[in-house]
XYZ file of C-alpha atoms in Angstrom:
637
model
C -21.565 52.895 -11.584
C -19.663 50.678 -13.847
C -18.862 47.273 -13.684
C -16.077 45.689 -15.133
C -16.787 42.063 -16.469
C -15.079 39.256 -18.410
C -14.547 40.115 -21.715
C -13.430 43.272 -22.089
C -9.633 44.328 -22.963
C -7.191 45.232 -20.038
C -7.067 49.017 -21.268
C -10.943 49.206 -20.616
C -10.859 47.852 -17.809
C -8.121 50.350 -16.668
C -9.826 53.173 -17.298
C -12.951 52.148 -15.686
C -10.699 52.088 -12.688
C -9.297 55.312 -12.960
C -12.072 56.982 -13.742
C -14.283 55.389 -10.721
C -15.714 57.541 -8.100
C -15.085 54.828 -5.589
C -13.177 51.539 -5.081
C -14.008 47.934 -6.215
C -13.877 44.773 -4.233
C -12.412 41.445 -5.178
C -13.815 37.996 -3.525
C -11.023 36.138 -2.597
C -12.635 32.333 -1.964
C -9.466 30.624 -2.846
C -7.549 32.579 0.181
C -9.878 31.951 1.712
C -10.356 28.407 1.338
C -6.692 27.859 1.571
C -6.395 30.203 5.013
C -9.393 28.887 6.812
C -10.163 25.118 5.240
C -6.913 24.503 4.429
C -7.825 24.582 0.387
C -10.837 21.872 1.315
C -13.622 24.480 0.344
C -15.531 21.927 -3.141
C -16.496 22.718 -5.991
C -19.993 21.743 -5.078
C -20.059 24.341 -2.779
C -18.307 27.087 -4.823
C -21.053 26.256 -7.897
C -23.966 26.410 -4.664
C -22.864 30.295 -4.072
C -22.081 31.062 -7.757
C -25.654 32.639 -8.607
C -25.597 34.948 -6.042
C -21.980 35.684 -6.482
C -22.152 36.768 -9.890
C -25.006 38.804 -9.002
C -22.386 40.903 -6.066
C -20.511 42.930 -8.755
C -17.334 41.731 -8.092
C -13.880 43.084 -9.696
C -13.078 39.856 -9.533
C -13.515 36.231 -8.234
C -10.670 34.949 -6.696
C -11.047 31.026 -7.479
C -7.724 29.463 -8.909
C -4.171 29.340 -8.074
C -1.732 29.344 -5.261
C -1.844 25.913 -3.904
C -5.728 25.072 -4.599
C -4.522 23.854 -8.315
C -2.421 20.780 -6.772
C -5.257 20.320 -4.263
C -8.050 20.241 -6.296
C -6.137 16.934 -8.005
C -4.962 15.716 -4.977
C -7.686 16.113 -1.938
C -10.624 17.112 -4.184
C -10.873 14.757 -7.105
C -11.683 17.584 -9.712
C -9.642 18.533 -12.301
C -9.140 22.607 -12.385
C -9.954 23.459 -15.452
C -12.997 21.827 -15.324
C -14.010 23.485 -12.461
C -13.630 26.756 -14.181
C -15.435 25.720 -16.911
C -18.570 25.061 -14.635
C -18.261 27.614 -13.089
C -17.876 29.832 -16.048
C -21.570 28.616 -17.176
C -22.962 30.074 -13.540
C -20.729 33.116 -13.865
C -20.686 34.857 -17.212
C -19.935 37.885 -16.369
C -17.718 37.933 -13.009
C -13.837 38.491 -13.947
C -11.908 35.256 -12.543
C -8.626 35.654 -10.584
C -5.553 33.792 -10.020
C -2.752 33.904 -8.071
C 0.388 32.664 -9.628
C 3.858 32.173 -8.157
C 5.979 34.110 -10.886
C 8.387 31.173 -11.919
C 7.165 28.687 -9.406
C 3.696 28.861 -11.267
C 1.255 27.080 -8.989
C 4.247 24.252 -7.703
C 6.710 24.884 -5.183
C 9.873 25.301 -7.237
C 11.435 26.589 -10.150
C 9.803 25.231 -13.519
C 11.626 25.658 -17.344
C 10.598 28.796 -18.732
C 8.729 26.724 -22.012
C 6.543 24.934 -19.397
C 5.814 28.581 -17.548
C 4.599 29.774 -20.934
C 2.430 26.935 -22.047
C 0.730 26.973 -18.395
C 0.231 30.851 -18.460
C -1.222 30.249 -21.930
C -3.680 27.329 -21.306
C -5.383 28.813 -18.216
C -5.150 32.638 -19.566
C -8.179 30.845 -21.556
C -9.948 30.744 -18.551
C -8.576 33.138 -15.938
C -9.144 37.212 -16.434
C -7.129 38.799 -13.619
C -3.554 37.456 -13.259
C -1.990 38.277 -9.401
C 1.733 37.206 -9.701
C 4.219 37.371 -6.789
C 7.960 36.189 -6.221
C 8.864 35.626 -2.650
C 11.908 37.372 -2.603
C 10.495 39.905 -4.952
C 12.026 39.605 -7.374
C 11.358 41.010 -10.349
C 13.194 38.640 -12.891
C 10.982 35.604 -11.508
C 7.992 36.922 -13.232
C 8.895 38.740 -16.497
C 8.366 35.310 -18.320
C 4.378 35.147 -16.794
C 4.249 38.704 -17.521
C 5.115 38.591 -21.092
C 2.428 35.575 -21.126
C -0.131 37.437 -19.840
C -0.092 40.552 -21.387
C 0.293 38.434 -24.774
C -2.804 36.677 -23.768
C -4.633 39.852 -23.388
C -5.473 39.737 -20.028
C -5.216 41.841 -16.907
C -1.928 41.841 -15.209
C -1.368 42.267 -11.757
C 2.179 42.419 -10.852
C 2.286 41.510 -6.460
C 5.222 43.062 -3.883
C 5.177 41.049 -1.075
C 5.214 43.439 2.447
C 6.631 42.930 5.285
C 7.710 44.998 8.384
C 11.441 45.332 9.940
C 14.011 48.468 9.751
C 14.558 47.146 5.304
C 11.283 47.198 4.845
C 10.922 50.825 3.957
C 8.912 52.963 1.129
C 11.663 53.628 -0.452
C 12.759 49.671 -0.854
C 9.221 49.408 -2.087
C 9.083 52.546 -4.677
C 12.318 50.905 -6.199
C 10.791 47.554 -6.859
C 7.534 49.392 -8.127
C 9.800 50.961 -10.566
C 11.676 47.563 -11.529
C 8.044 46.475 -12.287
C 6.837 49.196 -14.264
C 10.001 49.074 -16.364
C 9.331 45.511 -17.631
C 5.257 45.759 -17.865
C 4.593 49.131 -18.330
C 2.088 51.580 -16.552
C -1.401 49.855 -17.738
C -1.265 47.190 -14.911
C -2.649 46.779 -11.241
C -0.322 46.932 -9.086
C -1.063 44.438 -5.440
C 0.707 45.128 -2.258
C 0.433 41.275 -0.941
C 0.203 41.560 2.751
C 0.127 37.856 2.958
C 0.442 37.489 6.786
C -1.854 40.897 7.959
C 1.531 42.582 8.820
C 1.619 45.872 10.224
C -0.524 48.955 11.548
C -3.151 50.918 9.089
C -0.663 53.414 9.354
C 2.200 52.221 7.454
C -0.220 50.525 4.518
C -2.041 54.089 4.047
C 1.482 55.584 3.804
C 2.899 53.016 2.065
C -0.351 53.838 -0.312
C 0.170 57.219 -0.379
C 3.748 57.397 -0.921
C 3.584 54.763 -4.161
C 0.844 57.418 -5.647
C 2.533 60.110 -4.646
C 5.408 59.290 -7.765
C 2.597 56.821 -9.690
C -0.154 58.926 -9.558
C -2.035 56.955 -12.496
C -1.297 53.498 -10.909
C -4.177 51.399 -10.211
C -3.901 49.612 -6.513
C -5.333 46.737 -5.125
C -4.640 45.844 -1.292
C -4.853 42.449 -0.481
C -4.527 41.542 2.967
C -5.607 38.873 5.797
C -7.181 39.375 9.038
C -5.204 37.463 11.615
C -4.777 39.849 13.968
C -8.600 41.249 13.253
C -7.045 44.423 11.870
C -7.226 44.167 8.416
C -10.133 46.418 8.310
C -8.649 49.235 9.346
C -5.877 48.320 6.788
C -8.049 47.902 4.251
C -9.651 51.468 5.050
C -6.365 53.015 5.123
C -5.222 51.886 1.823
C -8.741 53.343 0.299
C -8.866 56.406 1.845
C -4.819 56.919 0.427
C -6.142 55.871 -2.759
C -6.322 52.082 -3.419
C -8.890 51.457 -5.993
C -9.564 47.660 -5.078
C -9.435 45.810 -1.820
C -10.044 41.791 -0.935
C -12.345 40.498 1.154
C -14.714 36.916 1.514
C -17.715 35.599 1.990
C -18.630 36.510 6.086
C -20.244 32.987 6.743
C -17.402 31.287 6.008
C -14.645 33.605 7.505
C -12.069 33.003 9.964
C -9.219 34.260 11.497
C -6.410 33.630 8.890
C -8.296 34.370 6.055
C -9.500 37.912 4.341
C -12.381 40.143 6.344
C -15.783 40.334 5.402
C -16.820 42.182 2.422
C -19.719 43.867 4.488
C -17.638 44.617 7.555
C -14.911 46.764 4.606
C -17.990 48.020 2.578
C -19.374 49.662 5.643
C -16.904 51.104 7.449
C -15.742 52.606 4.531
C -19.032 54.178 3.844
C -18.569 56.149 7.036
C -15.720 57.941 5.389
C -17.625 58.340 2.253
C -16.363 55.470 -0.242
C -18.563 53.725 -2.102
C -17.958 50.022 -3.194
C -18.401 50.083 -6.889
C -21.477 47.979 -8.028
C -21.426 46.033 -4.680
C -24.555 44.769 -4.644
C -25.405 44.141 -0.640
C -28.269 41.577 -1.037
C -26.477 39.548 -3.051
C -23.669 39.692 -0.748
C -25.243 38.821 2.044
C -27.580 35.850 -0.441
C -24.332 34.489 -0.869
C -23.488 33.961 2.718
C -27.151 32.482 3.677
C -26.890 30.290 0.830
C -23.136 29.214 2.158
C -24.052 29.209 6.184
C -25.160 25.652 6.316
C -22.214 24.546 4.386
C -19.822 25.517 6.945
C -20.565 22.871 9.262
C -19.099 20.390 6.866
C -15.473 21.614 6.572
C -15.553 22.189 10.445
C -13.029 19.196 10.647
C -10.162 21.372 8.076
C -10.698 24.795 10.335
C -7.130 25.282 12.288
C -6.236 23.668 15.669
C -5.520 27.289 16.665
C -8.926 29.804 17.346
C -9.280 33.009 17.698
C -7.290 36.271 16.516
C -3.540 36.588 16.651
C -2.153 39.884 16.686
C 1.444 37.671 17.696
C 1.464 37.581 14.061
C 3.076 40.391 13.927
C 5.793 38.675 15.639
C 6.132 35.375 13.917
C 4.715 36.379 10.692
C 3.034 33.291 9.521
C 1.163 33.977 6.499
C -2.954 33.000 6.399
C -2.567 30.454 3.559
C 0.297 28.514 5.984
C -1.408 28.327 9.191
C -3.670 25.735 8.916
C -1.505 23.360 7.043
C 1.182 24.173 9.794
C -0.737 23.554 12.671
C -2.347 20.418 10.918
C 0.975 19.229 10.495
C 1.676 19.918 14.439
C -1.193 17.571 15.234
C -0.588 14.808 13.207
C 3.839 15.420 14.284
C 2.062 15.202 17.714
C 4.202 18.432 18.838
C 0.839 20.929 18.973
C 2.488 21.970 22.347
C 5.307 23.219 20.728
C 4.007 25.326 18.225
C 3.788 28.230 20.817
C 7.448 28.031 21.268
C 7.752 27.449 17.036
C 5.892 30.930 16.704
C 7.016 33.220 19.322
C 10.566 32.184 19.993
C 12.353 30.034 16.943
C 10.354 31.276 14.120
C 11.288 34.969 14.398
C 14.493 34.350 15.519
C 15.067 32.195 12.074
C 13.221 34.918 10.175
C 15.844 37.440 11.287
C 18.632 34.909 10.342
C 17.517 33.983 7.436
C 17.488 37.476 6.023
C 14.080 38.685 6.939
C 12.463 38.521 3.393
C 8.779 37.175 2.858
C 6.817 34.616 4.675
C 5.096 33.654 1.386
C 5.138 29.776 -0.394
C 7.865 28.742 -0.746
C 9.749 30.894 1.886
C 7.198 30.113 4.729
C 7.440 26.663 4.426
C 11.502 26.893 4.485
C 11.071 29.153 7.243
C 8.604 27.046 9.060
C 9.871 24.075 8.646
C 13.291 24.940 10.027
C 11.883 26.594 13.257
C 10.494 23.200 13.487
C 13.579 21.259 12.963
C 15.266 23.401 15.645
C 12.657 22.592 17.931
C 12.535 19.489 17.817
C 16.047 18.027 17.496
C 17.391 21.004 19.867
C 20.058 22.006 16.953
C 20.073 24.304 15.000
C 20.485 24.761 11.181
C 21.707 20.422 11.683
C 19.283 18.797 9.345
C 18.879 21.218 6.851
C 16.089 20.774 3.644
C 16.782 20.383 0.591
C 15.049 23.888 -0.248
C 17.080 25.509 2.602
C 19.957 24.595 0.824
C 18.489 25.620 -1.981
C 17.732 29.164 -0.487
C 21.294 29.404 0.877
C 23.122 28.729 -2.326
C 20.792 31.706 -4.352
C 18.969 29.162 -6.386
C 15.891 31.253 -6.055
C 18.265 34.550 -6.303
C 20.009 36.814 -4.017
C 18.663 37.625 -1.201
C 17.077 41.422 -0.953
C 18.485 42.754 1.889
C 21.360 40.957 3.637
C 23.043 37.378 3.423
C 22.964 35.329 6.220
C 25.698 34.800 8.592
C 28.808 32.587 8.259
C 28.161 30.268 10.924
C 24.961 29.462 9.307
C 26.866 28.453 6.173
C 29.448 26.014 8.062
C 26.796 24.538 9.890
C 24.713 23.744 6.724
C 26.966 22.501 4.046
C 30.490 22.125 6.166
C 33.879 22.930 6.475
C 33.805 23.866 2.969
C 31.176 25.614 2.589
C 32.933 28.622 0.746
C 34.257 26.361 -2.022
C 30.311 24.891 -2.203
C 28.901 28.656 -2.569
C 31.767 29.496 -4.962
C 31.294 26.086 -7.035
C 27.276 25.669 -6.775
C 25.850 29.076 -5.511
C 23.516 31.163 -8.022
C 20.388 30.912 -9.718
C 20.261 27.712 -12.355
C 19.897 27.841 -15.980
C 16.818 25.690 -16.142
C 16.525 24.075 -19.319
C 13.703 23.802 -21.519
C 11.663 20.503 -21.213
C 11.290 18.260 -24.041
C 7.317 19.250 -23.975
C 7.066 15.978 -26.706
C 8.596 13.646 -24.776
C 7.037 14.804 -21.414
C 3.489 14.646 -23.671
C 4.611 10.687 -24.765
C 5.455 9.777 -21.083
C 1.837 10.898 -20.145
C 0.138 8.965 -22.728
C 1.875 5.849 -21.872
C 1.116 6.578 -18.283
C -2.502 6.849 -18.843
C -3.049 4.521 -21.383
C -4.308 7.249 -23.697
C -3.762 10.598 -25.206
C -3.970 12.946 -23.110
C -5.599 16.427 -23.479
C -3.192 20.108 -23.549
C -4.832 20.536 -19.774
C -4.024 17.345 -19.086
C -0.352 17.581 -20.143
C -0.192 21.450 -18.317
C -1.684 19.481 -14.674
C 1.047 16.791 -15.509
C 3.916 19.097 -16.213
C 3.201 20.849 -12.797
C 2.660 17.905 -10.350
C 3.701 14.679 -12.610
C 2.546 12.329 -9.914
C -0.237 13.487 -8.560
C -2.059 14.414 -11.907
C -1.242 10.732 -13.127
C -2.982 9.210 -9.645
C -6.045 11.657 -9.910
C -6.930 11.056 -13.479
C -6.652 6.852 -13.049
C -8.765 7.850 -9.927
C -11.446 9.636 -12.181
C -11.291 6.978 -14.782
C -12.044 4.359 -12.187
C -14.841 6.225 -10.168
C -16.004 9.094 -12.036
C -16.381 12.208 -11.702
C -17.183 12.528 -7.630
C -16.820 16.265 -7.614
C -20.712 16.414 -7.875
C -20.787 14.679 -4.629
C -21.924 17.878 -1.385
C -19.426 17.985 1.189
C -22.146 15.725 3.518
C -20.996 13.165 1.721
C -17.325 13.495 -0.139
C -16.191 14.619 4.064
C -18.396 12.182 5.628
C -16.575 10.743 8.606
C -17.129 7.594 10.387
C -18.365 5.411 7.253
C -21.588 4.598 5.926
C -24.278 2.056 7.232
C -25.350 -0.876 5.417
C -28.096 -0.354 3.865
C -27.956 3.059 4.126
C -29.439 5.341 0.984
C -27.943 8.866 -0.064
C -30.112 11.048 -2.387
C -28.283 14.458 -3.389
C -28.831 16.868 -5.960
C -25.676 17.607 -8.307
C -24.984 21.443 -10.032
C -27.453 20.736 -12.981
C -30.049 20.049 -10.779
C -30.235 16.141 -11.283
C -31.498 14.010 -8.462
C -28.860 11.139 -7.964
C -29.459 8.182 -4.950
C -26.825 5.600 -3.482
C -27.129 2.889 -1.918
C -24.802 1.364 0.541
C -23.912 -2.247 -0.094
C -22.125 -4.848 1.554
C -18.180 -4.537 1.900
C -16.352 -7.998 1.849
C -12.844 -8.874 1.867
C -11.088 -11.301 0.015
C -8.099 -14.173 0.758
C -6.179 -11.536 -0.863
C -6.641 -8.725 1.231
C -8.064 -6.779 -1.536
C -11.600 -5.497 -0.442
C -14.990 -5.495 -2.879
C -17.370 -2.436 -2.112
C -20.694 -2.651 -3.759
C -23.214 -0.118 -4.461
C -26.100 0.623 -6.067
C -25.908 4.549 -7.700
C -28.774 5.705 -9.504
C -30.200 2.080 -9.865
C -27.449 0.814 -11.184
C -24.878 -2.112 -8.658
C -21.446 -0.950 -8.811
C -18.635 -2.735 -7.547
C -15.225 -1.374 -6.418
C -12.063 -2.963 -5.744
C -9.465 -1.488 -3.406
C -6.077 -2.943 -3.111
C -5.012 -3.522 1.195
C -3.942 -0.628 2.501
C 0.182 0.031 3.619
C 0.215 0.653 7.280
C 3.043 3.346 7.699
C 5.776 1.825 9.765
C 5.562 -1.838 8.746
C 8.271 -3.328 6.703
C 7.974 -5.171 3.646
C 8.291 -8.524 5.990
C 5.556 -7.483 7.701
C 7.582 -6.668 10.975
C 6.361 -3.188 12.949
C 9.549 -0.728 12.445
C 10.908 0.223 15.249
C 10.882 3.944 16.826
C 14.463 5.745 15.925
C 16.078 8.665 17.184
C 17.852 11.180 14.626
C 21.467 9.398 15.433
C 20.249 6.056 15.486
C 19.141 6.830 11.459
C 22.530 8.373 10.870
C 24.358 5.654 12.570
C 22.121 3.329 10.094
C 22.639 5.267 7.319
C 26.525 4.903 7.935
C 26.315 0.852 6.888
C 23.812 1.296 4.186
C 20.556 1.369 5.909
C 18.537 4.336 5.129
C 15.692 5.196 6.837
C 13.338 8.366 6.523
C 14.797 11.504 9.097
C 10.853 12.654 9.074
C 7.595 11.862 8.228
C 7.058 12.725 4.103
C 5.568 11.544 0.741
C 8.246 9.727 -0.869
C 7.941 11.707 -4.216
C 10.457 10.591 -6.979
C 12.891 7.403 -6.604
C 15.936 7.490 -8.699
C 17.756 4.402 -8.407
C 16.757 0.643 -8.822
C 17.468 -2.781 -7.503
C 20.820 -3.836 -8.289
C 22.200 -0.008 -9.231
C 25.637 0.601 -7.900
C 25.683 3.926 -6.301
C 28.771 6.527 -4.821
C 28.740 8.762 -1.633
C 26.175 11.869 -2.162
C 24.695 9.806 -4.907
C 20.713 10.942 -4.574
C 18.542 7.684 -3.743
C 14.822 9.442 -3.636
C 13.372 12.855 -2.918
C 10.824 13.161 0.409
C 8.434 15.426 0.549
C 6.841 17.250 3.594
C 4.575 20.569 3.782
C 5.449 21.050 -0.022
C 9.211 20.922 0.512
C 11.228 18.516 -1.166
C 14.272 16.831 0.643
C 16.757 14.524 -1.333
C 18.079 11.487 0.573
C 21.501 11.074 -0.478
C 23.905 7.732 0.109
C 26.269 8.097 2.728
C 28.100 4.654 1.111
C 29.120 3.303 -1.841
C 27.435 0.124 -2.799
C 24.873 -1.958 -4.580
C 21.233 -1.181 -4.024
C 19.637 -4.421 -2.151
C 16.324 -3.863 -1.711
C 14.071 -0.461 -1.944
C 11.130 -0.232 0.547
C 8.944 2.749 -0.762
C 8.150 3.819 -3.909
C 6.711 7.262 -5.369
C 3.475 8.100 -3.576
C 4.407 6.038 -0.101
C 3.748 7.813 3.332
C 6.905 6.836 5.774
C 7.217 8.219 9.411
C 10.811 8.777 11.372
C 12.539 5.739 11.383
C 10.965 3.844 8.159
C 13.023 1.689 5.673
C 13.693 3.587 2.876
C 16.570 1.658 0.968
C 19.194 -1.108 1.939
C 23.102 -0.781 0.245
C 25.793 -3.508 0.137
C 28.627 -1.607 1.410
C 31.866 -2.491 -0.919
């Protein structure tokens, strides 16, 4: 039995994989994570299992990418390449994995193809296995990453996203495994990404079968979720046709939306006579004792929604969106809806929109359209600015048919013809001025910043800037447990924490008094290992009041156009306001963009439905509005 660990060249690897009487299994805790905890899983708890996952004999760890990058900076207060670093020094042998988003990288939109390859390049330095998928599968989306990797000397795994419906056919797939193979060659894995648990054993074995059938040397790995509790008999199906790898997680902290257990996979398919490649079992199962009485602390990030869903196959949410989307129902307060979101609007839109790939970004365009519908009772009326976006090709044809005309007109107008002929097609992004972008950062900080730094920063500019002035003001909480970085409810006066970080040092806080100032500001003191700390917070924004301190008002969707009509703009949705492009005193023209919102990790621009002079701006980058909120006031001339 050979394992394959970090360190050795791609073509070893490869032909330890061909060669192997059996299959290997990857650990995917980031799907995981992102399917079940919605990306909340720590670091602390990650570094807790790390022993007893290196000793498993993993293919590969699944620990970085997708949307856990921008979350680890944003919920988790750890920066992600130090988290692979520490976890590195537990794990010196276990290959890590990433999944990457072709030219989205691990954002939400397109990114210049200079800041793709200085990304690829600075975590290649930590990250062995690279899993790369465009939504609309397309090909061209990833060459750049592919090029990067392969220079990097690291395993490339190209992704096709599947899906079911009359297009989705082995033959559709067999042409975009040969697109692939023409621009990387044959010594890659190649992953069928069956992001949403789509589909019957059945059609993955065949599907299997009938890629190996003209590839016969390609290496496979099947990577599916379990949200209709069949992925095991997918995963079997795509072994016994000859997949070499599977994925699979950690059974005490697995869900519904997430991966299966790696035991559940590793034993059924030893009833048909595969054997898991150095899988050791008591490690595996180590693991999950040493994880079980973790669980209890993420119990508030688990989804609204329990229990299988084999209507999945009807709505085709993907794992890694459900959580977030039904997290987003609760707090929208239209949880009641979602049944009619799923089952009635969401499939309808799917088949609309052209049927291609529930996968970030599509899902969330997807999602958060079906949602729109809902709610307002019209449909395709208050389009995103990534719908748009999707209409006009900016993120390339799409595969299989365009959607209708009426669509069109009821998205961009009258003239919507002379918009598709004027804007439509993929953009030339140009390269960024990596220098300047580097200076901006600096002055930002107050300090030089480091390459990972600057790669964090070109990715998600605000966020990275916030998290790092976080860090430099209160350290480095990552070694905090989950007890206490999710503790709800507040601590007690008084009140003394003693926790042991990954190194094994004994740390204890104490809970001082909290006071509040004339100000508003309020001083927290503590005592942490002996020494009194004291922290200042600035008085929190309550969402809805105005900067004269007046409660806004509940609007309707016309009411805000009818506002919006004499220069009042308010926010059409609750959102992060995350860029602001005009000023006090700017004159600005009809369409002119004011500020981008954004909401489940689609960006909307607000545009000016005056001319006028900017009077007053209410938000700035980083504010939370709800419906109705003062955005930005315009003297009308």
């Amino acid at each position: 039995m050979e394992r394959i660990i970090h360190g050795m060249s791609p073509g070893e690897a490869l032909a330890i994989l061909r060669r192997a009487d059996g299959y290997y299994v990857t650990n995917t805790a980031r799907d995981l994570s992102q399917s079940d905890y919605k990306n909340r899983i720590l670091l602390n708890t990650d570094l807790l299992a790390a022993k007893h996952r290196e000793q498993a004999g993993y293919f590969s760890l699944e620990i970085t990418g997708g949307a856990s990058i921008h979350v680890d900076i944003l919920r988790k207060q750890v920066d992600p390449f130090l988290k692979l670093e520490l976890l590195r020094e537990k794990m010196p042998k276990t290959m890590f994995q990433t999944l990457c988003r072709g030219i989205n990288l691990f954002g939400y939109r397109p990114y210049p193809q200079n800041v793709i390859r200085l990304v690829v390049r600075e975590f290649a330095k930590y990250v062995d296995v690279w899993r790369v998928f465009d939504f609309l599968n397309h090909v061209s989306n990833m060459i750049a990453v592919f090029e990067e990797v392969q220079r990097a000397g690291k395993i490339l795994e190209p992704s096709l996203c599947f899906s079911t419906g009359p297009e989705h056919t082995d033959e559709y797939y067999l042409k975009k495994v040969g697109e692939i193979l023409d621009v990387t060659g044959s010594d890659v894995v190649l992953c069928f990404k069956n992001h949403g648990g789509l589909g019957t054993p059945k059609r993955i074995g065949n599907l299997v079968d009938a890629v190996l059938q003209q590839y016969p040397d390609l290496i496979i790995h099947y990577h599916g979720h379990n949200t209709d509790s069949n992925d095991i008999g997918r995963i079997t199906a795509a072994v016994r046709a000859g997949a070499k790898i599977i994925d699979a997680s950690d059974h005490a902290l697995s869900g519904f939306y997430g991966p299966p257990p790696v035991l559940t996979a590793v034993h059924t398919l030893n009833e048909y006579g595969y054997k898991a490649v150095g899988i050791d079992e008591e490690a595996v199962i180590a693991t999950s004792e040493a994880l079980r009485g973790q669980r209890k602390y993420y119990e508030y990030f688990e989804s609204q929604f329990k229990g299988f869903d084999p209507t999945v196959q009807i709505h085709k949410l993907p794992g890694g969106a459900a959580g977030s989307s039904f997290e987003q129902a609760t707090k929208g307060g239209f949880l009641e809806q979602v049944p009619a979101i799923l089952h009635r609007e969401l499939p309808k839109v799917q088949r609309e929109l052209g049927n291609f790939w529930s996968v970030t970004p599509g899902s969330q365009i997807l999602w958060t359209t079906a949602i729109s519908h809902v709610q307002s009772g019209e449909r395709y009326a208050n389009p995103s600015g990534d719908l748009k976006n999707l209409l006009l090709g900016k993120y390339g044809p799409f595969p299989f048919y365009q959607p209708p005309d009426w669509i069109y007109e009821k998205v961009f107008g009258d003239q919507w013809r002379e918009i598709l002929r004027e804007e439509g097609g993929m953009d030339q992004i140009a390269d960024m001025d990596i220098e300047q972008e580097y200076r901006t950062l600096a002055d930002k900080l107050g300090y030089e910043p480091t390459q990972q730094q600057l790669v964090s920063y070109l990715q998600h500019p605000n966020d990275t800037v916030a998290f790092f002035k976080f860090e430099e003001k209160f350290g480095k909480v990552y070694v905090l447990p989950p007890g206490v970085f999710f503790r709800r409810g507040g601590f007690k006066l008084g009140e003394i924490i003693n926790f042991r970080d990954h190194y094994g040092k004994e740390h204890v806080v104490e809970i001082g008094p909290m006071q509040r100032d004339e100000t508003g500001k309020t001083h927290v003191y503590l005592n942490v290992d002996h020494h009194e700390r004291r922290y200042e917070f600035e008085p929190e924004e309550e969402s809805g009041v105005q900067a004269c301190g007046v409660k806004a008002v509940k609007l309707n969707k016309q009411e805000i156009n009818k506002l919006a009509k004499i220069g009042d703009i308010r926010a059409p949705f609750g959102a992060n306001v995350c860029e602001v492009e005009i000023k006090i005193g700017d004159q600005v023209k009809v369409d002119d963009r004011l500020l981008i919102l954004e909401a489940m990790k689609m960006q909307t621009p607000i545009n000016s439905q005056v001319a006028g002079k900017v009077e007053s701006i209410a938000v700035k980058v980083g504010s939370a509005v709800k419906p109705g909120d003062e955005l930005v006031k315009i003297i009308v001339t």
